[in-house]
Amino acid sequence: GDIRDLDSAGKDILAARAKYPDSTLSDMYQPGMMPTSLLEAHAKNDRINFRIFGIKTNASKSEILARLFELHDQFTSEDQLGV
């Protein structure tokens, strides 16, 4: 299920980071410098989140943000909050 998939993806990210104990997060996340295993783990995590949130895998950044704001509006509406 979705929760297990997210949990697994998160663990993969942590395992990939653990391969570089002498690197800081800043080192690992420098543009163009991310280790392949960490990049792949994040790509897996992205695919899972896209599936969960109903975002196309080839969505642009604008489309991703639009969908996330749409979901935010749905979950924070007065109806959802019981206001």
GROMACS .gro file of N, CA, C and O in nm:
model
  332
    1GLY      N    1   0.080  -0.120   0.000
    1GLY     CA    2   0.000   0.000   0.000
    1GLY      C    3   0.084   0.125   0.000
    1GLY      O    4   0.207   0.121   0.004
    2ASP      N    5   0.017   0.236  -0.007
    2ASP     CA    6   0.086   0.365  -0.016
    2ASP      C    7   0.178   0.394   0.102
    2ASP      O    8   0.290   0.439   0.084
    3ILE      N    9   0.130   0.365   0.223
    3ILE     CA   10   0.210   0.393   0.342
    3ILE      C   11   0.338   0.309   0.342
    3ILE      O   12   0.447   0.359   0.368
    4ARG      N   13   0.325   0.182   0.310
    4ARG     CA   14   0.443   0.095   0.305
    4ARG      C   15   0.540   0.140   0.196
    4ARG      O   16   0.661   0.138   0.215
    5ASP      N   17   0.484   0.180   0.082
    5ASP     CA   18   0.569   0.228  -0.027
    5ASP      C   19   0.646   0.353   0.013
    5ASP      O   20   0.766   0.365  -0.014
    6LEU      N   21   0.578   0.446   0.079
    6LEU     CA   22   0.645   0.568   0.125
    6LEU      C   23   0.750   0.538   0.230
    6LEU      O   24   0.859   0.594   0.229
    7ASP      N   25   0.717   0.447   0.321
    7ASP     CA   26   0.811   0.407   0.424
    7ASP      C   27   0.937   0.347   0.361
    7ASP      O   28   1.049   0.382   0.398
    8SER      N   29   0.917   0.260   0.265
    8SER     CA   30   1.029   0.196   0.196
    8SER      C   31   1.114   0.299   0.122
    8SER      O   32   1.237   0.295   0.128
    9ALA      N   33   1.049   0.393   0.055
    9ALA     CA   34   1.122   0.497  -0.019
    9ALA      C   35   1.203   0.584   0.077
    9ALA      O   36   1.317   0.619   0.048
   10GLY      N   37   1.144   0.618   0.190
   10GLY     CA   38   1.216   0.697   0.290
   10GLY      C   39   1.337   0.623   0.343
   10GLY      O   40   1.445   0.682   0.359
   11LYS      N   41   1.322   0.496   0.367
   11LYS     CA   42   1.435   0.415   0.415
   11LYS      C   43   1.543   0.405   0.309
   11LYS      O   44   1.663   0.405   0.341
   12ASP      N   45   1.502   0.398   0.181
   12ASP     CA   46   1.600   0.395   0.073
   12ASP      C   47   1.681   0.525   0.068
   12ASP      O   48   1.802   0.523   0.044
   13ILE      N   49   1.614   0.637   0.092
   13ILE     CA   50   1.684   0.766   0.096
   13ILE      C   51   1.784   0.768   0.210
   13ILE      O   52   1.900   0.806   0.193
   14LEU      N   53   1.741   0.724   0.327
   14LEU     CA   54   1.832   0.721   0.442
   14LEU      C   55   1.950   0.627   0.419
   14LEU      O   56   2.064   0.658   0.455
   15ALA      N   57   1.924   0.512   0.357
   15ALA     CA   58   2.031   0.416   0.328
   15ALA      C   59   2.130   0.475   0.227
   15ALA      O   60   2.252   0.456   0.242
   16ALA      N   61   2.079   0.545   0.128
   16ALA     CA   62   2.168   0.607   0.030
   16ALA      C   63   2.255   0.714   0.096
   16ALA      O   64   2.374   0.724   0.068
   17ARG      N   65   2.196   0.793   0.185
   17ARG     CA   66   2.275   0.895   0.257
   17ARG      C   67   2.382   0.830   0.345
   17ARG      O   68   2.492   0.883   0.357
   18ALA      N   69   2.347   0.718   0.404
   18ALA     CA   70   2.440   0.650   0.496
   18ALA      C   71   2.565   0.600   0.425
   18ALA      O   72   2.668   0.576   0.489
   19LYS      N   73   2.560   0.586   0.295
   19LYS     CA   74   2.677   0.542   0.218
   19LYS      C   75   2.786   0.649   0.215
   19LYS      O   76   2.898   0.621   0.173
   20TYR      N   77   2.752   0.770   0.258
   20TYR     CA   78   2.846   0.882   0.252
   20TYR      C   79   2.857   0.949   0.389
   20TYR      O   80   2.819   1.064   0.407
   21PRO      N   81   2.910   0.875   0.487
   21PRO     CA   82   2.913   0.927   0.625
   21PRO      C   83   3.000   1.051   0.643
   21PRO      O   84   2.979   1.126   0.739
   22ASP      N   85   3.093   1.074   0.553
   22ASP     CA   86   3.180   1.191   0.567
   22ASP      C   87   3.124   1.314   0.494
   22ASP      O   88   3.186   1.420   0.497
   23SER      N   89   3.009   1.300   0.431
   23SER     CA   90   2.947   1.411   0.358
   23SER      C   91   2.832   1.469   0.440
   23SER      O   92   2.756   1.395   0.501
   24THR      N   93   2.822   1.600   0.436
   24THR     CA   94   2.707   1.665   0.501
   24THR      C   95   2.588   1.659   0.405
   24THR      O   96   2.604   1.630   0.286
   25LEU      N   97   2.470   1.688   0.456
   25LEU     CA   98   2.353   1.696   0.369
   25LEU      C   99   2.376   1.802   0.261
   25LEU      O  100   2.340   1.783   0.145
   26SER      N  101   2.438   1.911   0.299
   26SER     CA  102   2.467   2.017   0.204
   26SER      C  103   2.558   1.964   0.092
   26SER      O  104   2.536   1.995  -0.026
   27ASP      N  105   2.657   1.886   0.128
   27ASP     CA  106   2.745   1.826   0.027
   27ASP      C  107   2.666   1.736  -0.068
   27ASP      O  108   2.682   1.744  -0.190
   28MET      N  109   2.582   1.650  -0.011
   28MET     CA  110   2.510   1.551  -0.092
   28MET      C  111   2.405   1.613  -0.182
   28MET      O  112   2.372   1.556  -0.286
   29TYR      N  113   2.351   1.727  -0.142
   29TYR     CA  114   2.240   1.787  -0.217
   29TYR      C  115   2.283   1.906  -0.304
   29TYR      O  116   2.199   1.980  -0.352
   30GLN      N  117   2.412   1.920  -0.326
   30GLN     CA  118   2.460   2.024  -0.418
   30GLN      C  119   2.412   1.992  -0.559
   30GLN      O  120   2.421   1.877  -0.603
   31PRO      N  121   2.359   2.092  -0.630
   31PRO     CA  122   2.314   2.066  -0.767
   31PRO      C  123   2.425   2.003  -0.851
   31PRO      O  124   2.539   2.049  -0.850
   32GLY      N  125   2.389   1.894  -0.917
   32GLY     CA  126   2.484   1.824  -1.002
   32GLY      C  127   2.582   1.735  -0.928
   32GLY      O  128   2.665   1.669  -0.990
   33MET      N  129   2.575   1.732  -0.795
   33MET     CA  130   2.670   1.654  -0.715
   33MET      C  131   2.605   1.539  -0.639
   33MET      O  132   2.671   1.467  -0.568
   34MET      N  133   2.473   1.524  -0.651
   34MET     CA  134   2.402   1.421  -0.575
   34MET      C  135   2.448   1.282  -0.621
   34MET      O  136   2.447   1.253  -0.740
   35PRO      N  137   2.486   1.198  -0.526
   35PRO     CA  138   2.525   1.061  -0.562
   35PRO      C  139   2.410   0.989  -0.632
   35PRO      O  140   2.293   1.011  -0.602
   36THR      N  141   2.445   0.904  -0.727
   36THR     CA  142   2.346   0.835  -0.808
   36THR      C  143   2.245   0.758  -0.723
   36THR      O  144   2.125   0.764  -0.748
   37SER      N  145   2.293   0.688  -0.620
   37SER     CA  146   2.201   0.609  -0.538
   37SER      C  147   2.100   0.699  -0.466
   37SER      O  148   1.983   0.663  -0.451
   38LEU      N  149   2.143   0.817  -0.424
   38LEU     CA  150   2.053   0.911  -0.356
   38LEU      C  151   1.955   0.971  -0.457
   38LEU      O  152   1.835   0.985  -0.428
   39LEU      N  153   2.003   1.003  -0.574
   39LEU     CA  154   1.917   1.055  -0.680
   39LEU      C  155   1.809   0.953  -0.717
   39LEU      O  156   1.692   0.988  -0.730
   40GLU      N  157   1.848   0.827  -0.730
   40GLU     CA  158   1.752   0.722  -0.763
   40GLU      C  159   1.650   0.701  -0.651
   40GLU      O  160   1.532   0.679  -0.677
   41ALA      N  161   1.696   0.708  -0.527
   41ALA     CA  162   1.605   0.692  -0.413
   41ALA      C  163   1.502   0.805  -0.410
   41ALA      O  164   1.384   0.782  -0.383
   42HIS      N  165   1.546   0.927  -0.438
   42HIS     CA  166   1.453   1.039  -0.442
   42HIS      C  167   1.357   1.028  -0.561
   42HIS      O  168   1.239   1.063  -0.548
   43ALA      N  169   1.405   0.978  -0.673
   43ALA     CA  170   1.318   0.959  -0.790
   43ALA      C  171   1.208   0.859  -0.757
   43ALA      O  172   1.092   0.879  -0.795
   44LYS      N  173   1.243   0.752  -0.687
   44LYS     CA  174   1.144   0.652  -0.645
   44LYS      C  175   1.041   0.718  -0.553
   44LYS      O  176   0.919   0.699  -0.568
   45ASN      N  177   1.088   0.796  -0.458
   45ASN     CA  178   1.000   0.865  -0.365
   45ASN      C  179   0.906   0.961  -0.440
   45ASN      O  180   0.787   0.968  -0.410
   46ASP      N  181   0.961   1.032  -0.537
   46ASP     CA  182   0.879   1.123  -0.618
   46ASP      C  183   0.769   1.047  -0.691
   46ASP      O  184   0.653   1.091  -0.691
   47ARG      N  185   0.804   0.934  -0.753
   47ARG     CA  186   0.703   0.856  -0.828
   47ARG      C  187   0.590   0.811  -0.736
   47ARG      O  188   0.472   0.818  -0.772
   48ILE      N  189   0.623   0.769  -0.616
   48ILE     CA  190   0.522   0.725  -0.520
   48ILE      C  191   0.432   0.842  -0.480
   48ILE      O  192   0.309   0.831  -0.478
   49ASN      N  193   0.493   0.955  -0.448
   49ASN     CA  194   0.414   1.073  -0.410
   49ASN      C  195   0.328   1.122  -0.525
   49ASN      O  196   0.213   1.160  -0.503
   50PHE      N  197   0.380   1.119  -0.646
   50PHE     CA  198   0.301   1.160  -0.761
   50PHE      C  199   0.178   1.070  -0.775
   50PHE      O  200   0.068   1.118  -0.801
   51ARG      N  201   0.199   0.941  -0.760
   51ARG     CA  202   0.086   0.846  -0.769
   51ARG      C  203  -0.018   0.877  -0.662
   51ARG      O  204  -0.137   0.886  -0.689
   52ILE      N  205   0.027   0.894  -0.539
   52ILE     CA  206  -0.064   0.919  -0.427
   52ILE      C  207  -0.143   1.048  -0.448
   52ILE      O  208  -0.264   1.052  -0.422
   53PHE      N  209  -0.076   1.152  -0.496
   53PHE     CA  210  -0.140   1.282  -0.509
   53PHE      C  211  -0.202   1.306  -0.645
   53PHE      O  212  -0.252   1.415  -0.673
   54GLY      N  213  -0.200   1.204  -0.731
   54GLY     CA  214  -0.265   1.216  -0.862
   54GLY      C  215  -0.195   1.312  -0.956
   54GLY      O  216  -0.261   1.388  -1.027
   55ILE      N  217  -0.063   1.308  -0.956
   55ILE     CA  218   0.017   1.396  -1.041
   55ILE      C  219   0.081   1.310  -1.150
   55ILE      O  220   0.138   1.205  -1.121
   56LYS      N  221   0.074   1.357  -1.274
   56LYS     CA  222   0.138   1.285  -1.384
   56LYS      C  223   0.289   1.280  -1.362
   56LYS      O  224   0.347   1.378  -1.314
   57THR      N  225   0.351   1.169  -1.399
   57THR     CA  226   0.496   1.156  -1.378
   57THR      C  227   0.576   1.254  -1.462
   57THR      O  228   0.689   1.287  -1.427
   58ASN      N  229   0.517   1.304  -1.570
   58ASN     CA  230   0.588   1.401  -1.654
   58ASN      C  231   0.540   1.544  -1.631
   58ASN      O  232   0.563   1.632  -1.714
   59ALA      N  233   0.476   1.567  -1.518
   59ALA     CA  234   0.421   1.700  -1.487
   59ALA      C  235   0.533   1.803  -1.473
   59ALA      O  236   0.641   1.772  -1.423
   60SER      N  237   0.501   1.924  -1.516
   60SER     CA  238   0.596   2.034  -1.498
   60SER      C  239   0.591   2.081  -1.352
   60SER      O  240   0.498   2.047  -1.278
   61LYS      N  241   0.690   2.160  -1.315
   61LYS     CA  242   0.689   2.214  -1.178
   61LYS      C  243   0.563   2.296  -1.153
   61LYS      O  244   0.506   2.290  -1.044
   62SER      N  245   0.518   2.368  -1.253
   62SER     CA  246   0.396   2.448  -1.239
   62SER      C  247   0.275   2.359  -1.216
   62SER      O  248   0.188   2.391  -1.133
   63GLU      N  249   0.266   2.248  -1.288
   63GLU     CA  250   0.155   2.156  -1.271
   63GLU      C  251   0.159   2.089  -1.134
   63GLU      O  252   0.054   2.070  -1.070
   64ILE      N  253   0.278   2.056  -1.088
   64ILE     CA  254   0.293   1.995  -0.956
   64ILE      C  255   0.245   2.092  -0.848
   64ILE      O  256   0.166   2.057  -0.761
   65LEU      N  257   0.293   2.216  -0.856
   65LEU     CA  258   0.253   2.316  -0.757
   65LEU      C  259   0.103   2.342  -0.761
   65LEU      O  260   0.039   2.354  -0.656
   66ALA      N  261   0.047   2.349  -0.881
   66ALA     CA  262  -0.097   2.372  -0.894
   66ALA      C  263  -0.175   2.261  -0.826
   66ALA      O  264  -0.272   2.287  -0.753
   67ARG      N  265  -0.134   2.137  -0.846
   67ARG     CA  266  -0.204   2.023  -0.784
   67ARG      C  267  -0.189   2.027  -0.632
   67ARG      O  268  -0.285   2.003  -0.558
   68LEU      N  269  -0.070   2.058  -0.584
   68LEU     CA  270  -0.049   2.063  -0.439
   68LEU      C  271  -0.130   2.174  -0.375
   68LEU      O  272  -0.189   2.156  -0.267
   69PHE      N  273  -0.139   2.289  -0.440
   69PHE     CA  274  -0.223   2.397  -0.387
   69PHE      C  275  -0.370   2.360  -0.393
   69PHE      O  276  -0.446   2.393  -0.301
   70GLU      N  277  -0.410   2.290  -0.497
   70GLU     CA  278  -0.548   2.242  -0.507
   70GLU      C  279  -0.581   2.150  -0.390
   70GLU      O  280  -0.686   2.163  -0.325
   71LEU      N  281  -0.491   2.057  -0.362
   71LEU     CA  282  -0.512   1.964  -0.250
   71LEU      C  283  -0.512   2.039  -0.117
   71LEU      O  284  -0.593   2.010  -0.029
   72HIS      N  285  -0.422   2.136  -0.104
   72HIS     CA  286  -0.418   2.216   0.019
   72HIS      C  287  -0.551   2.286   0.041
   72HIS      O  288  -0.606   2.284   0.152
   73ASP      N  289  -0.604   2.345  -0.065
   73ASP     CA  290  -0.733   2.413  -0.054
   73ASP      C  291  -0.844   2.316  -0.013
   73ASP      O  292  -0.930   2.350   0.069
   74GLN      N  293  -0.842   2.196  -0.071
   74GLN     CA  294  -0.943   2.095  -0.035
   74GLN      C  295  -0.935   2.056   0.112
   74GLN      O  296  -1.036   2.047   0.180
   75PHE      N  297  -0.813   2.034   0.159
   75PHE     CA  298  -0.796   1.985   0.296
   75PHE      C  299  -0.806   2.093   0.402
   75PHE      O  300  -0.821   2.063   0.520
   76THR      N  301  -0.799   2.218   0.361
   76THR     CA  302  -0.809   2.327   0.459
   76THR      C  303  -0.937   2.408   0.441
   76THR      O  304  -0.952   2.515   0.500
   77SER      N  305  -1.030   2.355   0.361
   77SER     CA  306  -1.158   2.425   0.344
   77SER      C  307  -1.235   2.423   0.475
   77SER      O  308  -1.212   2.341   0.564
   78GLU      N  309  -1.328   2.515   0.487
   78GLU     CA  310  -1.409   2.522   0.610
   78GLU      C  311  -1.484   2.392   0.633
   78GLU      O  312  -1.499   2.349   0.747
   79ASP      N  313  -1.528   2.327   0.526
   79ASP     CA  314  -1.600   2.200   0.539
   79ASP      C  315  -1.511   2.092   0.602
   79ASP      O  316  -1.553   2.017   0.689
   80GLN      N  317  -1.387   2.085   0.554
   80GLN     CA  318  -1.292   1.984   0.603
   80GLN      C  319  -1.251   2.013   0.748
   80GLN      O  320  -1.227   1.921   0.825
   81LEU      N  321  -1.241   2.139   0.781
   81LEU     CA  322  -1.196   2.177   0.915
   81LEU      C  323  -1.311   2.179   1.015
   81LEU      O  324  -1.289   2.196   1.134
   82GLY      N  325  -1.434   2.164   0.965
   82GLY     CA  326  -1.549   2.165   1.055
   82GLY      C  327  -1.580   2.302   1.109
   82GLY      O  328  -1.633   2.315   1.220
   83VAL      N  329  -1.546   2.404   1.034
   83VAL     CA  330  -1.568   2.542   1.079
   83VAL      C  331  -1.700   2.593   1.026
   83VAL      O  332  -1.742   2.567   0.920
   0.00000   0.00000   0.00000
